[in-house]
Short mmCIF file of C-alpha atoms and ligand atoms in Angstrom, two decimals:
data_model
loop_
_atom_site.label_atom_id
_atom_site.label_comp_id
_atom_site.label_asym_id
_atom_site.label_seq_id
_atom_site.Cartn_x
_atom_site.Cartn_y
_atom_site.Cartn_z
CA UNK R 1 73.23 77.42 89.20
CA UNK R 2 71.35 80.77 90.72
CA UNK R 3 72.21 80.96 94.32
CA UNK R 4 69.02 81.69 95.91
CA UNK R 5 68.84 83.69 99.27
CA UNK R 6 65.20 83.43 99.28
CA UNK R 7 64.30 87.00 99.36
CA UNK R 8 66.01 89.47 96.20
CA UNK R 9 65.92 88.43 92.90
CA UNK R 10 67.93 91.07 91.87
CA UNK R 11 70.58 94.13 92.69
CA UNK R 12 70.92 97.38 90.00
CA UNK R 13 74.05 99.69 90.62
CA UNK R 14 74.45 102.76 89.33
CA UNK R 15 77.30 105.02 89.91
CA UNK R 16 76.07 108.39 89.56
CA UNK R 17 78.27 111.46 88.88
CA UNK R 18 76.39 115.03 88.12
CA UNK R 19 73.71 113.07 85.72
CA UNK R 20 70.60 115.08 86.90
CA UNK R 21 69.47 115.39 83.68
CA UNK R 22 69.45 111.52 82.78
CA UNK R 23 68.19 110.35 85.78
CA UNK R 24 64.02 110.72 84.89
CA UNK R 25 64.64 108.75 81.45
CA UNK R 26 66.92 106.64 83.40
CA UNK R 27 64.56 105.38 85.65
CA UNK R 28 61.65 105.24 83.34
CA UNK R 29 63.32 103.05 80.91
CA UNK R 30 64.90 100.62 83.84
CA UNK R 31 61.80 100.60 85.95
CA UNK R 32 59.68 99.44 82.68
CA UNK R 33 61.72 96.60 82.01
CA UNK R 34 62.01 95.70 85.67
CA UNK R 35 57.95 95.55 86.37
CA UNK R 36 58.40 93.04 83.18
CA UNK R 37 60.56 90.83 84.54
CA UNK R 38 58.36 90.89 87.43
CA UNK R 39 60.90 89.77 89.99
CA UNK R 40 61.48 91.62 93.49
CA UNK R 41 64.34 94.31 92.98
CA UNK R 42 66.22 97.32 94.02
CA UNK R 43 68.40 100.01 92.34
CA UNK R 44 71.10 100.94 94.31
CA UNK R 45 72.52 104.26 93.29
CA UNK R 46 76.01 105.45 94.27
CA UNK R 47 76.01 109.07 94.45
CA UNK R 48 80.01 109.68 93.63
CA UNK R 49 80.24 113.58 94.95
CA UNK R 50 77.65 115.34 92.15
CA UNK R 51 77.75 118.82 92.88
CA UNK R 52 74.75 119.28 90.43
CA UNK R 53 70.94 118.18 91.31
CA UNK R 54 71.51 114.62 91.46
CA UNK R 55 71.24 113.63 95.21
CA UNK R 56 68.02 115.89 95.44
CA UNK R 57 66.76 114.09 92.16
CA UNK R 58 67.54 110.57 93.35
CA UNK R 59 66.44 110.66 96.80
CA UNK R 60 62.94 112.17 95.20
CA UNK R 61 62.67 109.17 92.91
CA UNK R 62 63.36 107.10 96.09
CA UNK R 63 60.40 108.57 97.52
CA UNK R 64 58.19 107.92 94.43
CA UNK R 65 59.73 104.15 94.54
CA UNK R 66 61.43 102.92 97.32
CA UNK R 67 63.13 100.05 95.36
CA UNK R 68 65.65 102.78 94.63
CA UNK R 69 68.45 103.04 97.55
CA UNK R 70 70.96 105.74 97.84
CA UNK R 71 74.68 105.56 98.79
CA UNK R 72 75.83 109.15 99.05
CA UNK R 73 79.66 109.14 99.07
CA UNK R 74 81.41 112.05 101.03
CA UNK R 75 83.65 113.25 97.90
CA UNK R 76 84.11 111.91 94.10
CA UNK R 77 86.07 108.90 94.39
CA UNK R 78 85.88 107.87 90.67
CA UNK R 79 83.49 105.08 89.28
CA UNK R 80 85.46 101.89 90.07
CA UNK R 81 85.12 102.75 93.48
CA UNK R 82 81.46 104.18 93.32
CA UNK R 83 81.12 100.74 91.61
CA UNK R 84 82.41 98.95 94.72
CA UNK R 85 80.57 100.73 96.92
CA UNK R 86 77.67 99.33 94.96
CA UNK R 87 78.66 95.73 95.14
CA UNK R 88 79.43 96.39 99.19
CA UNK R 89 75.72 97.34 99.26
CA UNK R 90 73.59 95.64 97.15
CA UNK R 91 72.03 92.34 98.37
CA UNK R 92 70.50 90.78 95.07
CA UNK R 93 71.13 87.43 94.77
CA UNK R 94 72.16 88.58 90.74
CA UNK R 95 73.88 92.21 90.40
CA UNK R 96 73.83 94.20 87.50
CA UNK R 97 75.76 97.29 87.39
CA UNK R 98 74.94 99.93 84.55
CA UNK R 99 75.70 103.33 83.81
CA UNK R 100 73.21 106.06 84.50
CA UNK R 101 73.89 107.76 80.98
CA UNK R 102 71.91 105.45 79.41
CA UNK R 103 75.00 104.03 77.46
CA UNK R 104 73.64 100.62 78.58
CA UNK R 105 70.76 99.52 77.12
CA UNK R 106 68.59 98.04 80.09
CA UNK R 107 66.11 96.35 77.97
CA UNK R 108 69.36 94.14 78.22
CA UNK R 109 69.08 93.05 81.38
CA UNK R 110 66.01 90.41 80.59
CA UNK R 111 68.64 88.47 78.58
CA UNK R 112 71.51 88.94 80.74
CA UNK R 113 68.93 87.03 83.71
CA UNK R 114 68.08 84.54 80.86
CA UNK R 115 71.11 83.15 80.77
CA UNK R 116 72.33 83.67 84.14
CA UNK R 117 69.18 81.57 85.10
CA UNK R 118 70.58 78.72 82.54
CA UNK R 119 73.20 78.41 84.78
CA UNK R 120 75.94 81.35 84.17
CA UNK R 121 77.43 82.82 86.89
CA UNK R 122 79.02 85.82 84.48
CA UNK R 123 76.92 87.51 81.86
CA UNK R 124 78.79 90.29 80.60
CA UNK R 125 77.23 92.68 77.68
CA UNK R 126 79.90 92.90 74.75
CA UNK R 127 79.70 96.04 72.80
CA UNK R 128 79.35 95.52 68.72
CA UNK R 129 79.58 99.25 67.90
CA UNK R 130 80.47 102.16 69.67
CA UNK R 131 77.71 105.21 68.54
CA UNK R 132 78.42 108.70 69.43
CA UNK R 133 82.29 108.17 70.21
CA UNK R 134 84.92 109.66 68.23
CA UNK R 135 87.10 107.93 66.46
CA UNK R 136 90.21 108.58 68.61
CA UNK R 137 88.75 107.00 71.61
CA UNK R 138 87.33 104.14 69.91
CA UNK R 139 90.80 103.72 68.40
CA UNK R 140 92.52 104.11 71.88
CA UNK R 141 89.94 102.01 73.26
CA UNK R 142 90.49 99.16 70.64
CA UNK R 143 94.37 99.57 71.31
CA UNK R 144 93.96 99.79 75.00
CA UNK R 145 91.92 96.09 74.76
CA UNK R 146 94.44 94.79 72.54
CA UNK R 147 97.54 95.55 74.29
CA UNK R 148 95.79 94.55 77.68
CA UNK R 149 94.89 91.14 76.33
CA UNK R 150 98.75 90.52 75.12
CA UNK R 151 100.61 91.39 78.20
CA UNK R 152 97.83 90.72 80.98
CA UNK R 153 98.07 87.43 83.04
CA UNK R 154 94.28 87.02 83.21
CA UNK R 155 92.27 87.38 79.76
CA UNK R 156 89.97 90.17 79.65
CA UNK R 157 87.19 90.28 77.25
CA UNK R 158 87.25 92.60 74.72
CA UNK R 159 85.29 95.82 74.47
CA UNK R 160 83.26 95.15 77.59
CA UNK R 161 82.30 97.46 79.81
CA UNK R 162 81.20 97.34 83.81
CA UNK R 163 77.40 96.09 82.45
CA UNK R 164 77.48 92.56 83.58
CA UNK R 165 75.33 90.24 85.43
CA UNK R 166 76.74 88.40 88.23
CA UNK R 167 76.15 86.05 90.70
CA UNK R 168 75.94 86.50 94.04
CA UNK R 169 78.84 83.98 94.72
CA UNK R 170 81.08 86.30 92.31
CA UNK R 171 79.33 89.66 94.04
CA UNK R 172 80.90 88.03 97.51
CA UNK R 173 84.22 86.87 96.20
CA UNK R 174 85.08 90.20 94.62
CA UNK R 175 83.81 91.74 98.07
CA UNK R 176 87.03 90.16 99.61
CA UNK R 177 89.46 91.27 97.08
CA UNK R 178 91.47 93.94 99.36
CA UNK R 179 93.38 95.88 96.30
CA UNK R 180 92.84 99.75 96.31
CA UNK R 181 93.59 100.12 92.89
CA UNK R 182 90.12 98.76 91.71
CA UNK R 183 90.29 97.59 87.85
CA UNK R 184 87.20 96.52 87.76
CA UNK R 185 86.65 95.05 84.22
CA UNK R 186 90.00 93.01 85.03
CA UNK R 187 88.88 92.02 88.29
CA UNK R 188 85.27 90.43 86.99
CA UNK R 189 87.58 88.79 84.52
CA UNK R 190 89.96 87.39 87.45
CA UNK R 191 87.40 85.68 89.78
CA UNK R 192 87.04 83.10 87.05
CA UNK R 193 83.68 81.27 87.18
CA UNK R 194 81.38 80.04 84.12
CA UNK R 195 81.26 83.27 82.11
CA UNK R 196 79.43 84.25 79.24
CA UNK R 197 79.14 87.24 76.56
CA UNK R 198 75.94 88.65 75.15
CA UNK R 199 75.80 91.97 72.51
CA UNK R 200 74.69 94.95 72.08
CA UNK R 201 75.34 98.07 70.69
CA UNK R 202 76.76 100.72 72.71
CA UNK R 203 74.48 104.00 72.37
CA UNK R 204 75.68 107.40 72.68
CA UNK R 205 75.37 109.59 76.22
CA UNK R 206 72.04 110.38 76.25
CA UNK R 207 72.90 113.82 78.29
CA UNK R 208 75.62 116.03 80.14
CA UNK R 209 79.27 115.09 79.38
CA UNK R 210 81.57 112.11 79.61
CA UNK R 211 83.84 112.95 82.45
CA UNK R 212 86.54 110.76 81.13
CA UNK R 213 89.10 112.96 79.07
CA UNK R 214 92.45 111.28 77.56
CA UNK R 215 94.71 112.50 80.76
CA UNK R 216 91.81 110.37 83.03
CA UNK R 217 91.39 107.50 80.48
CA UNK R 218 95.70 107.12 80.27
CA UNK R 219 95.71 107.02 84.12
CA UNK R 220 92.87 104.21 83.56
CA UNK R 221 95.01 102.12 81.05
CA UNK R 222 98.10 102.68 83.42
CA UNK R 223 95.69 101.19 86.20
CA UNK R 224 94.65 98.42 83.96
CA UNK R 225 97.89 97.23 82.88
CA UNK R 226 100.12 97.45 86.21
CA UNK R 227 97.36 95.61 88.05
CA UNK R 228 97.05 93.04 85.68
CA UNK R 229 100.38 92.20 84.20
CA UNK R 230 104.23 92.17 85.06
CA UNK R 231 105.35 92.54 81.67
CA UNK R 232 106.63 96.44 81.68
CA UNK R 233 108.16 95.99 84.94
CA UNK R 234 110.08 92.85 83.66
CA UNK R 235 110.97 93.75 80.07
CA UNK R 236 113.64 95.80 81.80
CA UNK R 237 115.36 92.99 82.64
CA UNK R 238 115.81 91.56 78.97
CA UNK R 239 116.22 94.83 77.94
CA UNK R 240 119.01 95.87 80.17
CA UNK R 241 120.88 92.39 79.03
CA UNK R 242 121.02 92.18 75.29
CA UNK R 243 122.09 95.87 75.82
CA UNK R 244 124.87 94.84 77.79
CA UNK R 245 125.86 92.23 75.64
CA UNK R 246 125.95 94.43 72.60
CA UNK R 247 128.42 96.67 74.36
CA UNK R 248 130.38 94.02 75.39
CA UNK R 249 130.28 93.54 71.75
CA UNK R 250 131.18 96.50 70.68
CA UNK R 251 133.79 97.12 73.79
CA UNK R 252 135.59 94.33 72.10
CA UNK R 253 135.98 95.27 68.63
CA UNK R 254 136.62 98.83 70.00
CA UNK R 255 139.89 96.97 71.81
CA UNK R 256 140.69 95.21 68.70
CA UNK R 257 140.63 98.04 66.61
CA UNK R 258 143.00 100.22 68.53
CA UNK R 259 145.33 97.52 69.12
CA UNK R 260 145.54 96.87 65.35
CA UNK R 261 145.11 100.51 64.28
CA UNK R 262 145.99 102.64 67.01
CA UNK R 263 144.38 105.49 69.06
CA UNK R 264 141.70 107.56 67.21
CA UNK R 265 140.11 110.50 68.81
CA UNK R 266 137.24 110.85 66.92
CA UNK R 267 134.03 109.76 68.43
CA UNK R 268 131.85 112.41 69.78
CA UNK R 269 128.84 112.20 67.52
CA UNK R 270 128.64 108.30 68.81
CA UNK R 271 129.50 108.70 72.48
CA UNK R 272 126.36 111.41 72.62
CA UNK R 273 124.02 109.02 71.06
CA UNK R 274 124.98 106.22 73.22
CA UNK R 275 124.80 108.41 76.19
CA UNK R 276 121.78 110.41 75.72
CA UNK R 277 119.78 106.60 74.61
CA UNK R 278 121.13 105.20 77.65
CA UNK R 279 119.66 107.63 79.98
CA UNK R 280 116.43 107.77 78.28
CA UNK R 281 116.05 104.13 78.33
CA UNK R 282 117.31 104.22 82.32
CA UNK R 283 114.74 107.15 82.66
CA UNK R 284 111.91 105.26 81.11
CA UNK R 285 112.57 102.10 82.95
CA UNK R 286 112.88 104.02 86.48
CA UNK R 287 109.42 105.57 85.89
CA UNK R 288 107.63 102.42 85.36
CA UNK R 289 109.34 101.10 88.40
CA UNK R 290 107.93 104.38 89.97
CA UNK R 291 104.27 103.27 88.42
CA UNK R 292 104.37 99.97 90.17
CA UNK R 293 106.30 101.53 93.40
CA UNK R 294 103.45 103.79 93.89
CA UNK R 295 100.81 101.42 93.98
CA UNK R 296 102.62 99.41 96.02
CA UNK R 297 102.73 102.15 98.13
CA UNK R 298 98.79 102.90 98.07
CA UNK R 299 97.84 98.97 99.13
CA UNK R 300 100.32 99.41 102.22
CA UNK R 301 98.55 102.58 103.74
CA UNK R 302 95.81 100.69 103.52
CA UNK R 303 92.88 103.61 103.26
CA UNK R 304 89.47 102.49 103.35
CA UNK R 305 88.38 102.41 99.40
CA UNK R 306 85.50 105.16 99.81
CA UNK R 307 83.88 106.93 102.77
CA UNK R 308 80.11 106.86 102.99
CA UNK R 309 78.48 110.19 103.93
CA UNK R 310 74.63 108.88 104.33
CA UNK R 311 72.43 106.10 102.72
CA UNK R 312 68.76 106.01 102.88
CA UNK R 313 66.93 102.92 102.21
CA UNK R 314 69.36 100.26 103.87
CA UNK R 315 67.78 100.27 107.27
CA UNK R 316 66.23 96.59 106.38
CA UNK R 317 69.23 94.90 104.49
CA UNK R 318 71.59 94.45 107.80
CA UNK R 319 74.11 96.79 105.79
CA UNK R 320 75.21 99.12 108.96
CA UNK R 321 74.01 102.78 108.51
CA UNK R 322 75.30 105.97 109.29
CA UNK R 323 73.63 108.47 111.41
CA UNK R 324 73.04 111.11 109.09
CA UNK R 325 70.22 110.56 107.03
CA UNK R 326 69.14 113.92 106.06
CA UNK R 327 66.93 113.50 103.73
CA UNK R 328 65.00 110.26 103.80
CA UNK R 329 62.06 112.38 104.83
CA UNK R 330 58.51 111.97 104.00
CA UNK R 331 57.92 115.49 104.15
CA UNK R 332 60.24 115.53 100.61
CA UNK R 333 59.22 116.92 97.53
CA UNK R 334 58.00 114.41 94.75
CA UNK R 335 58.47 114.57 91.02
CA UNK R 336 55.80 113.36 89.23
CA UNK R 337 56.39 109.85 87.36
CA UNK R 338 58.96 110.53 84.61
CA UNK R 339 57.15 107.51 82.80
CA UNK R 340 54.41 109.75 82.16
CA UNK R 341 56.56 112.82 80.73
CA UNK R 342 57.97 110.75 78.03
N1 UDP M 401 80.83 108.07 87.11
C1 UDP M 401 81.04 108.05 88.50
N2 UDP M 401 82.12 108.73 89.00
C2 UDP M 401 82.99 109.41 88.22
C3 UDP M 401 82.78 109.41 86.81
C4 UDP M 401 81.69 108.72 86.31
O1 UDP M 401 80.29 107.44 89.25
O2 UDP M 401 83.94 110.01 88.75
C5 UDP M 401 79.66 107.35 86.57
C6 UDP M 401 78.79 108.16 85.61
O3 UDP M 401 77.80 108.88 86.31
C7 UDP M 401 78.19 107.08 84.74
C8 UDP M 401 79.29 106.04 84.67
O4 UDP M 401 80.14 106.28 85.79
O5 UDP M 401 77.06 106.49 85.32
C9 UDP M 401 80.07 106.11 83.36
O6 UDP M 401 80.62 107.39 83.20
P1 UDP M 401 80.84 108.06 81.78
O7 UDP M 401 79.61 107.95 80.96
O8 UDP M 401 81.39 109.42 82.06
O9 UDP M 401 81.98 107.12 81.18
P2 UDP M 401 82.10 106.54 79.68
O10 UDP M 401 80.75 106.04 79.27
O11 UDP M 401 82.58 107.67 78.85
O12 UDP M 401 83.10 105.43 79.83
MG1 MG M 402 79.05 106.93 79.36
#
């Protein structure tokens, strides 16, 4: 059942990184379907170190609608963190996080509270079709999903993004999760709770660029996997003993054969294969070790996950605020309603 704090219906989070350009249609097309659903909101946008217009641009459609609350982050810290940020700060008693390119339909978001209100505390928006994508990331996408649902301990639904609904109960649970390296798509899948899928089909960027390239989305997988499963750091294991026993295999014939035939010299071509295989396969397994090791290493120095710089529009929610609030000025430009340009 909807946990009900008594006061907001619902929590929008957008991490925002250099989308100036989206943010007018952004807004338009969110703020229409949130006047239909009529309930008391707020959008709470994580600015994750833009260097373009977009802090200037959101804190003027804060002043045009004060629903919308700003989280500017001192640096880019990546959008699973912007995204935590966003769950730290939002106080619906449902949270939705979407992307600001419009890649997420929110007309969406009246059927995601639909069934939340029928008693999900999950409702996470499964892409049909990927539009706009080329074919090498949908296939490394597709391959990325399937190899993370084989090896990972919990199951992860397929070809679903961050745009979810959840609970507040969920919002508060994944609050306390201390990890550094934030997976987020496995971590919504680890909390458990009554989860549910509804589709869509997955637009394409509706301006600027996708600042995910392979090198970025690799890391991503590498994130994904080692936080979720144990399987490449214990494969080593099993690896590293039928290997040994087909030596010892092959240690004994090599005894039999020279006590039946005598000493050969021969033997270089096979004593280079065997050596050169060995230490790539000692190489390989000492670098995942290294992948684990140095995320081990990141949870012990313990970091804080994201520094704020300044937030306007939190004075009311308890959420502490910094000092700095530069900008939440009345005397701030507006922009005129972007529902009007359209
Ligand atoms: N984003 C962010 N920080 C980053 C990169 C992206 O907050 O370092 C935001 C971005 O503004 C967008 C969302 O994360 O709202 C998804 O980014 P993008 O569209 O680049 O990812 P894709 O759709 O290709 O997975
Ligand atoms: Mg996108």
């Amino acid at each position: 059942m909807a946990l009900s704090t008594g006061k907001l219906e619902l929590s929008i989070i957008i991490p925002v990184y250099n989308e100036a350009e989206n943010l007018a249609h952004l807004f338009a097309r969110l703020e229409t379907v949130l006047q239909q659903i009529g309930e008391p909101y707020e959008i709470v946008c994580i600015n994750d170190g833009s260097h373009d217009a977009t802090l200037p641009s959101l804190l003027a459609h804060r002043h045009r609608n004060p629903a919308i609350r700003v989280v500017n982050l001192s640096r880019n810290f990546g959008k699973e963190v912007a995204l935590t940020a966003g769950l730290d700060y939002a106080s619906g008693a449902a949270v939705i996080p979407i992307d600001a390119d419009l890649q997420d339909p929110p007309e969406l978001i009246g059927e995601l509270l639909g069934k939340w209100r029928e008693g999900y505390d999950v409702v996470y928006a499964t892409r049909r079709s990927r539009q706009g994508e080329s074919w090498l990331k949908r296939w490394t996408a597709r391959a990325f999903y399937r190899t993370v649902e084989k090896i990972s301990d919990t199951p992860i639904p397929r070809d679903t993004g961050d745009f979810r609904l959840l609970d507040r109960r969920v919002v508060e649970v994944l609050k306390q999760l201390p990890e550094r390296t934030r997976f987020m798509k496995g971590l919504f899948a680890w909390v458990g709770f009554s989860q549910t899928a509804v589709f869509f089909d997955r637009e394409p960027r509706r301006g600027g660029r996708t600042t995910w390239n392979y090198w970025k989305l690799w890391n991503f997988a590498l994130d994904g996997i080692t936080s979720f499963s144990l399987v490449p750091l214990k494969v080593w294991g099993y690896a590293g003993l039928s290997i040994s026993a087909l030596s010892l295999l092959y240690a004994s014939f090599l005894i039999l054969r020279t006590l039946i035939l005598g000493i050969d010299v021969p033997g270089y071509a096979s004593l280079m294969v065997a050596v050169l295989f060995f230490g790539g396969i000692q190489l390989l397994s000492l670098g995942i070790m290294g992948e684990y090791l140095a995320r081990v290493y990141q949870e012990v120095k313990g970091r804080p996950l994201y520094v704020v710089r300044d937030c306007y529009g939190f004075e009311a929610s308890g959420v502490p605020v910094p000092p700095l609030a530069l900008w939440d000025d009345p005397a701030l430009p507006t922009v005129t309603d972007p529902t009007s340009k359209r």
